[in-house]
PDB file of C-alpha atoms in Angstrom:
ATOM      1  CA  UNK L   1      15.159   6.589  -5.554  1.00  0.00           C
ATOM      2  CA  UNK L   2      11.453   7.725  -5.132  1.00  0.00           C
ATOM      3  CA  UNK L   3      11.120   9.480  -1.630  1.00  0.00           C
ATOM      4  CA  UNK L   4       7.866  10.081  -0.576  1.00  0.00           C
ATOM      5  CA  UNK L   5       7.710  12.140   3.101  1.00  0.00           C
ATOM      6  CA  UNK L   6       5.148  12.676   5.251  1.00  0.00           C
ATOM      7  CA  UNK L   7       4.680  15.624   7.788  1.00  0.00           C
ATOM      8  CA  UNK L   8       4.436  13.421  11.433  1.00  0.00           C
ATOM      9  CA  UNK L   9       4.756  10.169  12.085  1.00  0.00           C
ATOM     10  CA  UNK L  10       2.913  10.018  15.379  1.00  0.00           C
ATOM     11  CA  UNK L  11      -0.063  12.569  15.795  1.00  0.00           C
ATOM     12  CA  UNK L  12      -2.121  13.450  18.604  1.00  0.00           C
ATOM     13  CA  UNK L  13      -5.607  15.267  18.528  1.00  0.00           C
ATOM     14  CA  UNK L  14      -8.614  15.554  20.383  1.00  0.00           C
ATOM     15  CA  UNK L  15     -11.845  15.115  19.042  1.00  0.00           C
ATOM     16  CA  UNK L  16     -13.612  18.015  17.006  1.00  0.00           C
ATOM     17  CA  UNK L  17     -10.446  19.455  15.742  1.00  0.00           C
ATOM     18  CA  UNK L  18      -9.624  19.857  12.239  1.00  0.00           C
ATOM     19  CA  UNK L  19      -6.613  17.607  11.349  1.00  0.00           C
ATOM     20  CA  UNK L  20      -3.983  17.925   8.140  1.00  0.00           C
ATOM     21  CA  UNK L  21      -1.476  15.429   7.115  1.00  0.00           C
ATOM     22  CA  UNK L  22       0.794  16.520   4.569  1.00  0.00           C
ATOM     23  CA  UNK L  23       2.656  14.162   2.040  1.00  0.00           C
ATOM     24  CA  UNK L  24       5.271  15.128  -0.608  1.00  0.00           C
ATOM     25  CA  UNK L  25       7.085  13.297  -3.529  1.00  0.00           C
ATOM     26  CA  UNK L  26      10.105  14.490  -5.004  1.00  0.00           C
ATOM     27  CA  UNK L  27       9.910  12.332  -8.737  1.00  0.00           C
ATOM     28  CA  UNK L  28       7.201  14.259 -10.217  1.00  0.00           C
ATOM     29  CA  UNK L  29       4.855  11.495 -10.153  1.00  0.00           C
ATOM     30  CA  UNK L  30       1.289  12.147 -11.589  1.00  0.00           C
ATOM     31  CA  UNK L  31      -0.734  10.193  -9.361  1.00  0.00           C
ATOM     32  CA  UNK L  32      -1.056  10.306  -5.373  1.00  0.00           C
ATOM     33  CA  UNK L  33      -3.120   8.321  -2.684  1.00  0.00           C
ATOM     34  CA  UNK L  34      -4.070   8.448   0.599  1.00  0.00           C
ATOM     35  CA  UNK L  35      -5.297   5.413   2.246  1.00  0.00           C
ATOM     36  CA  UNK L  36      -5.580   4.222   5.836  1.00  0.00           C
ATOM     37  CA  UNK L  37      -4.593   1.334   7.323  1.00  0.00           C
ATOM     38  CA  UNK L  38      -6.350  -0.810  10.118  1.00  0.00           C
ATOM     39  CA  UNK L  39      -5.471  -4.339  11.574  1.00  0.00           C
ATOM     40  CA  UNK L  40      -7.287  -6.926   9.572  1.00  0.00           C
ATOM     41  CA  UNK L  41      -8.896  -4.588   7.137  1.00  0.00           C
ATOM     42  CA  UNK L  42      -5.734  -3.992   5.189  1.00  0.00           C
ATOM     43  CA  UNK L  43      -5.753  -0.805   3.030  1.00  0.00           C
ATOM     44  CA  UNK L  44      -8.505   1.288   2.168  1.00  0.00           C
ATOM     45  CA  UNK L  45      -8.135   3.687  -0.331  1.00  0.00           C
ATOM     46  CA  UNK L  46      -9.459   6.803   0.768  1.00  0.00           C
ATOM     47  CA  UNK L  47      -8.967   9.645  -1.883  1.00  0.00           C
ATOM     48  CA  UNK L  48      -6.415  10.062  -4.714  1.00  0.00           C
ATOM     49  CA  UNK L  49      -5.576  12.081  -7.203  1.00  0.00           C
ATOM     50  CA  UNK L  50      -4.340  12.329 -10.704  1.00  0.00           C
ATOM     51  CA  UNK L  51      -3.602  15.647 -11.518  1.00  0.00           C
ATOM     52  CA  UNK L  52      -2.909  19.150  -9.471  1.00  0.00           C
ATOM     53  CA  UNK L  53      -6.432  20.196  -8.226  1.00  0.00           C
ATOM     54  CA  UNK L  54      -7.966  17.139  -9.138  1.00  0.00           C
ATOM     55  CA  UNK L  55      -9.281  14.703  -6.690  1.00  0.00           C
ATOM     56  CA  UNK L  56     -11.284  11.156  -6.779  1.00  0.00           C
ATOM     57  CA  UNK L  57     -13.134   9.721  -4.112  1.00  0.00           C
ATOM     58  CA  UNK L  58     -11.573   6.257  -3.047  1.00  0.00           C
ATOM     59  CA  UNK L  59     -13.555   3.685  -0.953  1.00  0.00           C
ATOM     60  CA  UNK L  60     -14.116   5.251   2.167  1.00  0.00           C
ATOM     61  CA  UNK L  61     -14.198   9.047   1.341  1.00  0.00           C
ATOM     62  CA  UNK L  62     -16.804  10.269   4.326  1.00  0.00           C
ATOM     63  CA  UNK L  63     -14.970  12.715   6.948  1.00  0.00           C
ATOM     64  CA  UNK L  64     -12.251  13.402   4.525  1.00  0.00           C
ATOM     65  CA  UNK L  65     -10.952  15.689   2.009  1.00  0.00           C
ATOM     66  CA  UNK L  66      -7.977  16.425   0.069  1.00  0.00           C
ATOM     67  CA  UNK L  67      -5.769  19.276  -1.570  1.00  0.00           C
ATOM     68  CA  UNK L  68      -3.814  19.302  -4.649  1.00  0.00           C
ATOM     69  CA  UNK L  69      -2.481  22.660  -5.465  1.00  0.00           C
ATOM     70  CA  UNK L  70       1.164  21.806  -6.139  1.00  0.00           C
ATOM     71  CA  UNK L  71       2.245  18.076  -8.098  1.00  0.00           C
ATOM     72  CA  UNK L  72       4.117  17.572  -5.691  1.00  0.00           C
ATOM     73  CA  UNK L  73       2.404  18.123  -2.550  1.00  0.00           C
ATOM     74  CA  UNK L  74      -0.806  16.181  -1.546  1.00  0.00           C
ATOM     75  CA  UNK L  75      -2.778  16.929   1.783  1.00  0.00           C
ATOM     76  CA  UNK L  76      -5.229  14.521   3.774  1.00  0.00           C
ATOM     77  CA  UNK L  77      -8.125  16.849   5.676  1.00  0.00           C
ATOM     78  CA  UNK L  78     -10.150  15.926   8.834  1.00  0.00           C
ATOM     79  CA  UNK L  79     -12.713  17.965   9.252  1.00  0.00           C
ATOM     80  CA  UNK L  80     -13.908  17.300  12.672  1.00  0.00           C
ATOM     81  CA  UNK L  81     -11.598  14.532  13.920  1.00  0.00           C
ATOM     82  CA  UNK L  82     -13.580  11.753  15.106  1.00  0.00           C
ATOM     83  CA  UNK L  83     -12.622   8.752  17.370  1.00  0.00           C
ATOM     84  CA  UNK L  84     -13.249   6.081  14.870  1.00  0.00           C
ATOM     85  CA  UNK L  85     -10.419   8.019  12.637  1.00  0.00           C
ATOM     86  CA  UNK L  86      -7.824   6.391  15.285  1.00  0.00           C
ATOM     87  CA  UNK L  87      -5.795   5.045  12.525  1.00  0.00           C
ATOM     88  CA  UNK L  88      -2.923   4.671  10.379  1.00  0.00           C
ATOM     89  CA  UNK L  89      -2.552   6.993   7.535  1.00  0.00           C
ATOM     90  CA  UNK L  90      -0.393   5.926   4.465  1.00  0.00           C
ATOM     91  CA  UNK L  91       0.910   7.886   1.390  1.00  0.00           C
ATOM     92  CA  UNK L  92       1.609   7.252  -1.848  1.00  0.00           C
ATOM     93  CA  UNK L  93       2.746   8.353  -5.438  1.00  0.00           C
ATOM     94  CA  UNK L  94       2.630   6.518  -8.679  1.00  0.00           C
ATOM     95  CA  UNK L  95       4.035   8.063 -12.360  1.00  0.00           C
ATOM     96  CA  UNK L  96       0.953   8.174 -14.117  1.00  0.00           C
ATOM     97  CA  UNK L  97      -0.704   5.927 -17.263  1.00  0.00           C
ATOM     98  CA  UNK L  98       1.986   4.782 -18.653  1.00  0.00           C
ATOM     99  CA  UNK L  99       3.495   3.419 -16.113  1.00  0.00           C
ATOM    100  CA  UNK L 100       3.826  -0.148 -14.482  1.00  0.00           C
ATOM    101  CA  UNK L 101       1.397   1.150 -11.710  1.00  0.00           C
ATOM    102  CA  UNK L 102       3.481   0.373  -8.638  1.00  0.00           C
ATOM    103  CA  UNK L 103       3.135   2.840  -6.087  1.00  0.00           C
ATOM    104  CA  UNK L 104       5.861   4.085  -3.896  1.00  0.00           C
ATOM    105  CA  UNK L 105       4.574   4.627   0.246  1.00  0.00           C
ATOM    106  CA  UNK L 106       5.749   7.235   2.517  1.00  0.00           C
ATOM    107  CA  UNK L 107       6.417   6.003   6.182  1.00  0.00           C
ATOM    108  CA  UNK L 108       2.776   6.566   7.159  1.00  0.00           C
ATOM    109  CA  UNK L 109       1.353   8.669  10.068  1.00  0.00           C
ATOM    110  CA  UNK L 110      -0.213   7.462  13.269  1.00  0.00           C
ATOM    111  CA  UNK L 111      -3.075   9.353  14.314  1.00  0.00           C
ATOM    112  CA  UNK L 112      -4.612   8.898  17.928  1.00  0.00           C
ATOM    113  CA  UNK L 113      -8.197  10.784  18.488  1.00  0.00           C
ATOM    114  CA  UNK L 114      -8.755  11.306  21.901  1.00  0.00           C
TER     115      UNK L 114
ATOM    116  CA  UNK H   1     -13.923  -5.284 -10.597  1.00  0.00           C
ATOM    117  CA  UNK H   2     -10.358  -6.681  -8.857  1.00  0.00           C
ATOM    118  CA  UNK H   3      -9.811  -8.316  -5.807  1.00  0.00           C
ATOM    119  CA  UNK H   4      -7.200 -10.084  -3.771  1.00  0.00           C
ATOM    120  CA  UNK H   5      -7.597 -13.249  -1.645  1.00  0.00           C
ATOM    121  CA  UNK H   6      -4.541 -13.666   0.497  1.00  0.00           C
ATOM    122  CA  UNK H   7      -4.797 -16.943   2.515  1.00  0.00           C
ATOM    123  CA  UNK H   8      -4.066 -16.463   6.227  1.00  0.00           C
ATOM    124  CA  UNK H   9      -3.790 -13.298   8.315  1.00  0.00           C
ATOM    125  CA  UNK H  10      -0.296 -15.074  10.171  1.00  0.00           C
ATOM    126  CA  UNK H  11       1.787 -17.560   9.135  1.00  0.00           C
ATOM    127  CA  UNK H  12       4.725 -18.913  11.455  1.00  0.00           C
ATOM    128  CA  UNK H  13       7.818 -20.537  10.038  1.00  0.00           C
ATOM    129  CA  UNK H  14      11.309 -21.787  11.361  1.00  0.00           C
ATOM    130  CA  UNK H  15      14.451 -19.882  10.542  1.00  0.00           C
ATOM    131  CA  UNK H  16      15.819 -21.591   7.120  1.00  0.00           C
ATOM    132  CA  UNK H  17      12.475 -22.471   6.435  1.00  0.00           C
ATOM    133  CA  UNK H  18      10.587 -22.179   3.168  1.00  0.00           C
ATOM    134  CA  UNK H  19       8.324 -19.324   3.091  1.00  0.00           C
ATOM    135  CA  UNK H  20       5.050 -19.371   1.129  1.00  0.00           C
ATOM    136  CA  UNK H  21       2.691 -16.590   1.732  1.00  0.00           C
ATOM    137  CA  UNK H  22      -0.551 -17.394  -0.678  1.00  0.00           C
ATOM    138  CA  UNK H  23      -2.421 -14.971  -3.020  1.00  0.00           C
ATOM    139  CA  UNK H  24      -5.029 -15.301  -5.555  1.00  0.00           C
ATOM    140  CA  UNK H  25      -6.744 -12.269  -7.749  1.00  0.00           C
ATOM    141  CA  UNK H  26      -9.644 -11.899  -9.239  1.00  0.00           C
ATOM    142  CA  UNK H  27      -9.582  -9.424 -12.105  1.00  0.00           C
ATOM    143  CA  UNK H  28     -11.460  -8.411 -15.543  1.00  0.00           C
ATOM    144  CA  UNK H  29      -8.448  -7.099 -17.139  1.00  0.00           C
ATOM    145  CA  UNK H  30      -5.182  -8.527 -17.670  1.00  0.00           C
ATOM    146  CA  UNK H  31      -3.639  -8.892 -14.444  1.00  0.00           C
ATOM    147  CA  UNK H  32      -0.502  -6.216 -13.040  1.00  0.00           C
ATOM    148  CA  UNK H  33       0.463  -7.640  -9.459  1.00  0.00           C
ATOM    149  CA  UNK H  34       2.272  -6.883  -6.627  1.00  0.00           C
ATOM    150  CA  UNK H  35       4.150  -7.746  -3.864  1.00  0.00           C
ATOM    151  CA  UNK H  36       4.896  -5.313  -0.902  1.00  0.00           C
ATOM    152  CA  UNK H  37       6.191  -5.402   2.666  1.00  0.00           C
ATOM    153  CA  UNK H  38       5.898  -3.379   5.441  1.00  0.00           C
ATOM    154  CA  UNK H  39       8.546  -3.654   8.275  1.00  0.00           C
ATOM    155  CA  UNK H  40       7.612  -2.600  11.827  1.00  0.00           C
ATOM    156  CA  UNK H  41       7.042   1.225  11.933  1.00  0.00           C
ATOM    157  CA  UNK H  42       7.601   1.638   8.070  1.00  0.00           C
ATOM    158  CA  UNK H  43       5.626   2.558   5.129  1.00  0.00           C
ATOM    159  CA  UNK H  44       5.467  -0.374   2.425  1.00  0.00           C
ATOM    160  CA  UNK H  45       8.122  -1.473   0.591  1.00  0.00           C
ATOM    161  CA  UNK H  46       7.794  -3.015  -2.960  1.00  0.00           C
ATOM    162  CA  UNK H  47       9.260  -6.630  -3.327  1.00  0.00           C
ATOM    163  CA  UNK H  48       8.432  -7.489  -6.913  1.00  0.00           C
ATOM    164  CA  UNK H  49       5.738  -7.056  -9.830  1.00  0.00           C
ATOM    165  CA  UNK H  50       4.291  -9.027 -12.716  1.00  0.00           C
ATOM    166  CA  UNK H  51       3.645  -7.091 -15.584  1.00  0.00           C
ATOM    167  CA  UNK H  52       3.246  -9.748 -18.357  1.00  0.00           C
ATOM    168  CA  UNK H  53       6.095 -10.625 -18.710  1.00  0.00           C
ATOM    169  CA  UNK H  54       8.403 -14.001 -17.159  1.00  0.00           C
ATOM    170  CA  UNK H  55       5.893 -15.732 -14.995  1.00  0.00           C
ATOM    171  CA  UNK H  56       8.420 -16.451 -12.426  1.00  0.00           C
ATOM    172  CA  UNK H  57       9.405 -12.923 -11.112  1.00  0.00           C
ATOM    173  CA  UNK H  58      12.598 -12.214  -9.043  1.00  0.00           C
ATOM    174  CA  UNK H  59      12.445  -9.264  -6.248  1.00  0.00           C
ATOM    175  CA  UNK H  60      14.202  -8.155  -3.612  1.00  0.00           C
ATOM    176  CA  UNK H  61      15.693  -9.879  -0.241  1.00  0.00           C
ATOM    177  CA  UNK H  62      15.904 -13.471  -1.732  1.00  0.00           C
ATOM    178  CA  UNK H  63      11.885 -13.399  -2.711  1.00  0.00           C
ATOM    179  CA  UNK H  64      10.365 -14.589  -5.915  1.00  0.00           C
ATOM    180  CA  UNK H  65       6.665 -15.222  -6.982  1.00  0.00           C
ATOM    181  CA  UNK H  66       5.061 -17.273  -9.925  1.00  0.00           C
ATOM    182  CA  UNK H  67       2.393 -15.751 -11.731  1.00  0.00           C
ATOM    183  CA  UNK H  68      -0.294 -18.938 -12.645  1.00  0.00           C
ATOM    184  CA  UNK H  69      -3.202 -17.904 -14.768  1.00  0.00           C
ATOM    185  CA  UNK H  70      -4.887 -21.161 -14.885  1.00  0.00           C
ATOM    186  CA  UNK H  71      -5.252 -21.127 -11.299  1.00  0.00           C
ATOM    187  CA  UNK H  72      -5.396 -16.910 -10.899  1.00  0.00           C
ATOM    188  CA  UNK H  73      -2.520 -17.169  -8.104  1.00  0.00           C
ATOM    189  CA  UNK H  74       0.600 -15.243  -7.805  1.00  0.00           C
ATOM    190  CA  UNK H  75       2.160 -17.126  -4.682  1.00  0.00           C
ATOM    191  CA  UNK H  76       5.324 -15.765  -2.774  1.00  0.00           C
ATOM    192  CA  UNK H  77       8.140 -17.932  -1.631  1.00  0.00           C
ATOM    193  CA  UNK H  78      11.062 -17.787   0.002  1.00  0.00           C
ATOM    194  CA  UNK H  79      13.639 -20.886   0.417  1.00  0.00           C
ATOM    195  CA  UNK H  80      14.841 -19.756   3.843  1.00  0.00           C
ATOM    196  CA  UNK H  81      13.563 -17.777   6.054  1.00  0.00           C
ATOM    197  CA  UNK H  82      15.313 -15.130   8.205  1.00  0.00           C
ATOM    198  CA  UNK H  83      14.579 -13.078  11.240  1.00  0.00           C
ATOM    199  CA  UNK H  84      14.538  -9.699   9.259  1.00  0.00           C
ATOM    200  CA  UNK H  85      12.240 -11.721   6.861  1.00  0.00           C
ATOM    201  CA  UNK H  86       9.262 -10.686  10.012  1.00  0.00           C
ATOM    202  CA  UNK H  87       6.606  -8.382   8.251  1.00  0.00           C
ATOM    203  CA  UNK H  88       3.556  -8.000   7.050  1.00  0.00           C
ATOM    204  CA  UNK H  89       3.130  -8.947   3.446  1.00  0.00           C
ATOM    205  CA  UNK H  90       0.418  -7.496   1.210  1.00  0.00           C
ATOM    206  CA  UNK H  91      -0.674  -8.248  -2.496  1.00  0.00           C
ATOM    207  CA  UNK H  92      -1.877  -6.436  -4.594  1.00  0.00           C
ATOM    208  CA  UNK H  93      -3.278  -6.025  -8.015  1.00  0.00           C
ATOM    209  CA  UNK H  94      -3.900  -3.326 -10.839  1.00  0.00           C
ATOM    210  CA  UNK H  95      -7.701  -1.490 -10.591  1.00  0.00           C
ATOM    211  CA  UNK H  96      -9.011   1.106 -12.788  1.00  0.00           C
ATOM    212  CA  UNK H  97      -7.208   3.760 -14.084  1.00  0.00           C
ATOM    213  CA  UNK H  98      -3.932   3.704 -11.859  1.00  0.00           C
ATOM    214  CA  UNK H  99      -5.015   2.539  -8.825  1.00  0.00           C
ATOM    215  CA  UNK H 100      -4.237  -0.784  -6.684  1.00  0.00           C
ATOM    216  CA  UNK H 101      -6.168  -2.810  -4.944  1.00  0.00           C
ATOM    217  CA  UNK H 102      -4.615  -4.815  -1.884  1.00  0.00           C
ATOM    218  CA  UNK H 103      -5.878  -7.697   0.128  1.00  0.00           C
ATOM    219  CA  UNK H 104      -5.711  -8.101   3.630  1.00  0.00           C
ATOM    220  CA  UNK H 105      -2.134  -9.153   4.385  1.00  0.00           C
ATOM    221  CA  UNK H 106      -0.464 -11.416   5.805  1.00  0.00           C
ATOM    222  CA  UNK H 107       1.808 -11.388   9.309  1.00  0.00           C
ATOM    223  CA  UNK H 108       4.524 -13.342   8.961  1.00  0.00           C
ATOM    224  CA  UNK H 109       6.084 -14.735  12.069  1.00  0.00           C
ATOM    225  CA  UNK H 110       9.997 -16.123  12.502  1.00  0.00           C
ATOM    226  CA  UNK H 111      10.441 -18.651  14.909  1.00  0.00           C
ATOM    227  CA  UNK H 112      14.170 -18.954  15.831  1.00  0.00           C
TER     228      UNK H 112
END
């Protein structure tokens, strides 16, 4: 089975600080994705990537970035942690282009900026 | 560019009851869809996919979904409902390269 982990699943930061959440796949997929999850606005693709050290913007890229140095390992960045990034932060992997495209999700992380 | 309609943020149904949980897609490429879950406290869970293959598609749990072109739907049902069966249910459908994109989601609610 696909396992896709990620670092916390409740988080707690105030606001200004720099934030990382950390999300790892052990099937050596290609592909990875970060999106965030809000009620009523269902997911919203924030960055993914398709290769190690590359990175595409998603929908709603502004006050993020992301890290790709290892295929297995892909990291969500706040810069400056803001209130309206209150949210809940999902992971996931896909295998790549050939591939049926259905993505396998981590547990997600809930973030609370205070 | 894709899109997903699904057709009320909560539905309620009695245990034993048929579930139907409504999507329709919009897309400029032959269609890849989804169905996913997400318990309380989980990450999603994937309940089925159409991939161009049998229009009725069998997943997981009991669910099943029927892939209609004419009418760009890809409807999930259920013929009874259980108490586990309480989620929230999102479709999705292939965009670009690899990506998905979902709709809203749906709540759905087991009365006892």
């Amino acid at each position: 089975d696909v396992k896709v982990t990620q670092s916390s699943r409740y988080l707690v930061k105030r606001t200004g600080e720099k934030v990382f959440l950390e999300c790892v796949q052990d099937m050596d997929h290609e592909n990875m994705f970060w999106y965030r999850q809000d009620p009523g606005l269902g997911l919203r693709l924030i960055y993914f990537s398709y290769d190690v050290k590359m990175k595409e913007k998603g929908d709603i890229p502004e006050g993020y970035s992301v890290s790709r140095e290892k295929k297995e390992r892909f990291s969500l960045i706040l810069e400056s942690a803001s209130t309206n990034q209150t949210s809940m932060y999902l992971c996931a992997s896909s295998l790549g282009a050939t591939s049926s495209y259905e993505q396998y999700f981590g547990p997600g992380t809930r973030l609370t900026v205070t | 560019a894709q899109s997903v309609t699904q057709l009320g943020s909560h539905v309620s149904v009695s245990e034993g009851a048929l579930v139907l949980l409504r999507c329709n897609y919009s897309s400029s490429v032959p269609p890849y869809l989804f169905w996913y879950a997400q318990y309380p406290n989980q990450g999603l869970q994937l309940l089925l996919k159409y991939t161009s293959a049998a229009t009725l598609v069998k997943g997981i749990n009991g669910f099943e979904a029927e892939f209609k072109k004419s009418e760009t739907s890809f409807h999930l049902t259920k013929p009874s409902a259980h108490m586990s069966d309480a989620a929230e249910y999102f479709c999705a459908v292939r965009a670009g390269a690899d990506g998905l994109t979902f709709g809203k989601g749906t709540h759905l609610i087991i009365q006892p």
